[in-house]
Amino acid sequence: MTDRQLDGILQMIEMIVDSCRDLDEAKKKIAELRSGKKEKEES
């Protein structure tokens, strides 16, 4: 992974966290994104 890719990932995480009221909501949104990606990979 390049520094540029890592920076992009961290920016996305920052946007998710900024849009959440608390840590649990942020964790839930990230888990949903991860499970969606896994489903696409399995298809």
Short mmCIF file of N, CA and C in Angstrom, two decimals:
data_model
loop_
_atom_site.label_atom_id
_atom_site.label_comp_id
_atom_site.label_asym_id
_atom_site.label_seq_id
_atom_site.Cartn_x
_atom_site.Cartn_y
_atom_site.Cartn_z
N MET A 1 0.85 -1.17 0.00
CA MET A 1 0.00 0.00 0.00
C MET A 1 0.90 1.24 0.00
N THR A 2 0.55 2.15 -0.82
CA THR A 2 1.34 3.37 -0.90
C THR A 2 0.85 4.39 0.13
N ASP A 3 1.66 5.40 0.36
CA ASP A 3 1.26 6.48 1.28
C ASP A 3 0.00 7.17 0.78
N ARG A 4 -0.13 7.28 -0.53
CA ARG A 4 -1.30 7.95 -1.11
C ARG A 4 -2.57 7.14 -0.84
N GLN A 5 -2.49 5.81 -0.98
CA GLN A 5 -3.64 4.96 -0.71
C GLN A 5 -4.03 5.02 0.76
N LEU A 6 -3.03 4.97 1.63
CA LEU A 6 -3.28 5.04 3.07
C LEU A 6 -3.94 6.36 3.42
N ASP A 7 -3.47 7.44 2.84
CA ASP A 7 -4.06 8.76 3.10
C ASP A 7 -5.53 8.79 2.67
N GLY A 8 -5.83 8.18 1.53
CA GLY A 8 -7.22 8.13 1.06
C GLY A 8 -8.11 7.35 2.01
N ILE A 9 -7.61 6.24 2.51
CA ILE A 9 -8.38 5.43 3.46
C ILE A 9 -8.62 6.21 4.75
N LEU A 10 -7.59 6.87 5.25
CA LEU A 10 -7.75 7.64 6.48
C LEU A 10 -8.71 8.80 6.29
N GLN A 11 -8.72 9.42 5.12
CA GLN A 11 -9.68 10.50 4.85
C GLN A 11 -11.11 9.97 4.87
N MET A 12 -11.32 8.77 4.30
CA MET A 12 -12.66 8.18 4.31
C MET A 12 -13.10 7.87 5.74
N ILE A 13 -12.20 7.34 6.55
CA ILE A 13 -12.53 7.04 7.95
C ILE A 13 -12.87 8.32 8.68
N GLU A 14 -12.11 9.37 8.43
CA GLU A 14 -12.38 10.66 9.07
C GLU A 14 -13.77 11.18 8.71
N MET A 15 -14.18 11.04 7.45
CA MET A 15 -15.51 11.49 7.03
C MET A 15 -16.60 10.69 7.73
N ILE A 16 -16.39 9.39 7.87
CA ILE A 16 -17.38 8.55 8.56
C ILE A 16 -17.51 8.98 10.02
N VAL A 17 -16.38 9.14 10.70
CA VAL A 17 -16.39 9.51 12.11
C VAL A 17 -17.01 10.88 12.32
N ASP A 18 -16.71 11.82 11.43
CA ASP A 18 -17.28 13.18 11.55
C ASP A 18 -18.79 13.18 11.42
N SER A 19 -19.35 12.24 10.66
CA SER A 19 -20.79 12.24 10.44
C SER A 19 -21.55 11.47 11.51
N CYS A 20 -20.86 10.93 12.50
CA CYS A 20 -21.51 10.12 13.54
C CYS A 20 -21.61 10.89 14.85
N ARG A 21 -22.63 10.52 15.61
CA ARG A 21 -22.83 11.15 16.91
C ARG A 21 -21.89 10.59 17.97
N ASP A 22 -21.58 9.28 17.87
CA ASP A 22 -20.73 8.66 18.87
C ASP A 22 -19.91 7.53 18.26
N LEU A 23 -19.04 6.96 19.05
CA LEU A 23 -18.13 5.93 18.58
C LEU A 23 -18.87 4.68 18.13
N ASP A 24 -19.92 4.29 18.85
CA ASP A 24 -20.66 3.09 18.48
C ASP A 24 -21.30 3.22 17.11
N GLU A 25 -21.83 4.40 16.80
CA GLU A 25 -22.42 4.62 15.49
C GLU A 25 -21.35 4.53 14.40
N ALA A 26 -20.18 5.09 14.65
CA ALA A 26 -19.08 5.03 13.68
C ALA A 26 -18.66 3.59 13.45
N LYS A 27 -18.54 2.81 14.51
CA LYS A 27 -18.16 1.40 14.39
C LYS A 27 -19.20 0.64 13.57
N LYS A 28 -20.47 0.93 13.80
CA LYS A 28 -21.54 0.26 13.06
C LYS A 28 -21.46 0.57 11.57
N LYS A 29 -21.24 1.84 11.22
CA LYS A 29 -21.15 2.22 9.81
C LYS A 29 -19.95 1.56 9.13
N ILE A 30 -18.82 1.52 9.82
CA ILE A 30 -17.64 0.88 9.25
C ILE A 30 -17.87 -0.61 9.07
N ALA A 31 -18.51 -1.25 10.05
CA ALA A 31 -18.81 -2.68 9.94
C ALA A 31 -19.74 -2.95 8.76
N GLU A 32 -20.71 -2.07 8.54
CA GLU A 32 -21.62 -2.23 7.40
C GLU A 32 -20.86 -2.12 6.08
N LEU A 33 -19.95 -1.18 6.00
CA LEU A 33 -19.15 -1.03 4.78
C LEU A 33 -18.28 -2.26 4.55
N ARG A 34 -17.69 -2.78 5.62
CA ARG A 34 -16.83 -3.95 5.49
C ARG A 34 -17.63 -5.18 5.08
N SER A 35 -18.81 -5.37 5.66
CA SER A 35 -19.61 -6.55 5.31
C SER A 35 -20.13 -6.44 3.88
N GLY A 36 -20.42 -5.24 3.42
CA GLY A 36 -20.85 -5.03 2.03
C GLY A 36 -19.74 -5.37 1.06
N LYS A 37 -18.52 -5.03 1.41
CA LYS A 37 -17.37 -5.33 0.55
C LYS A 37 -17.14 -6.83 0.49
N LYS A 38 -17.27 -7.51 1.62
CA LYS A 38 -17.06 -8.96 1.65
C LYS A 38 -18.10 -9.67 0.79
N GLU A 39 -19.36 -9.18 0.82
CA GLU A 39 -20.40 -9.79 0.01
C GLU A 39 -20.09 -9.63 -1.47
N LYS A 40 -19.57 -8.48 -1.88
CA LYS A 40 -19.23 -8.26 -3.28
C LYS A 40 -18.10 -9.16 -3.71
N GLU A 41 -17.10 -9.37 -2.83
CA GLU A 41 -15.96 -10.21 -3.16
C GLU A 41 -16.39 -11.68 -3.32
N GLU A 42 -17.37 -12.12 -2.55
CA GLU A 42 -17.83 -13.49 -2.60
C GLU A 42 -18.68 -13.76 -3.83
N SER A 43 -19.28 -12.74 -4.39
CA SER A 43 -20.16 -12.91 -5.56
C SER A 43 -19.39 -13.22 -6.82
#
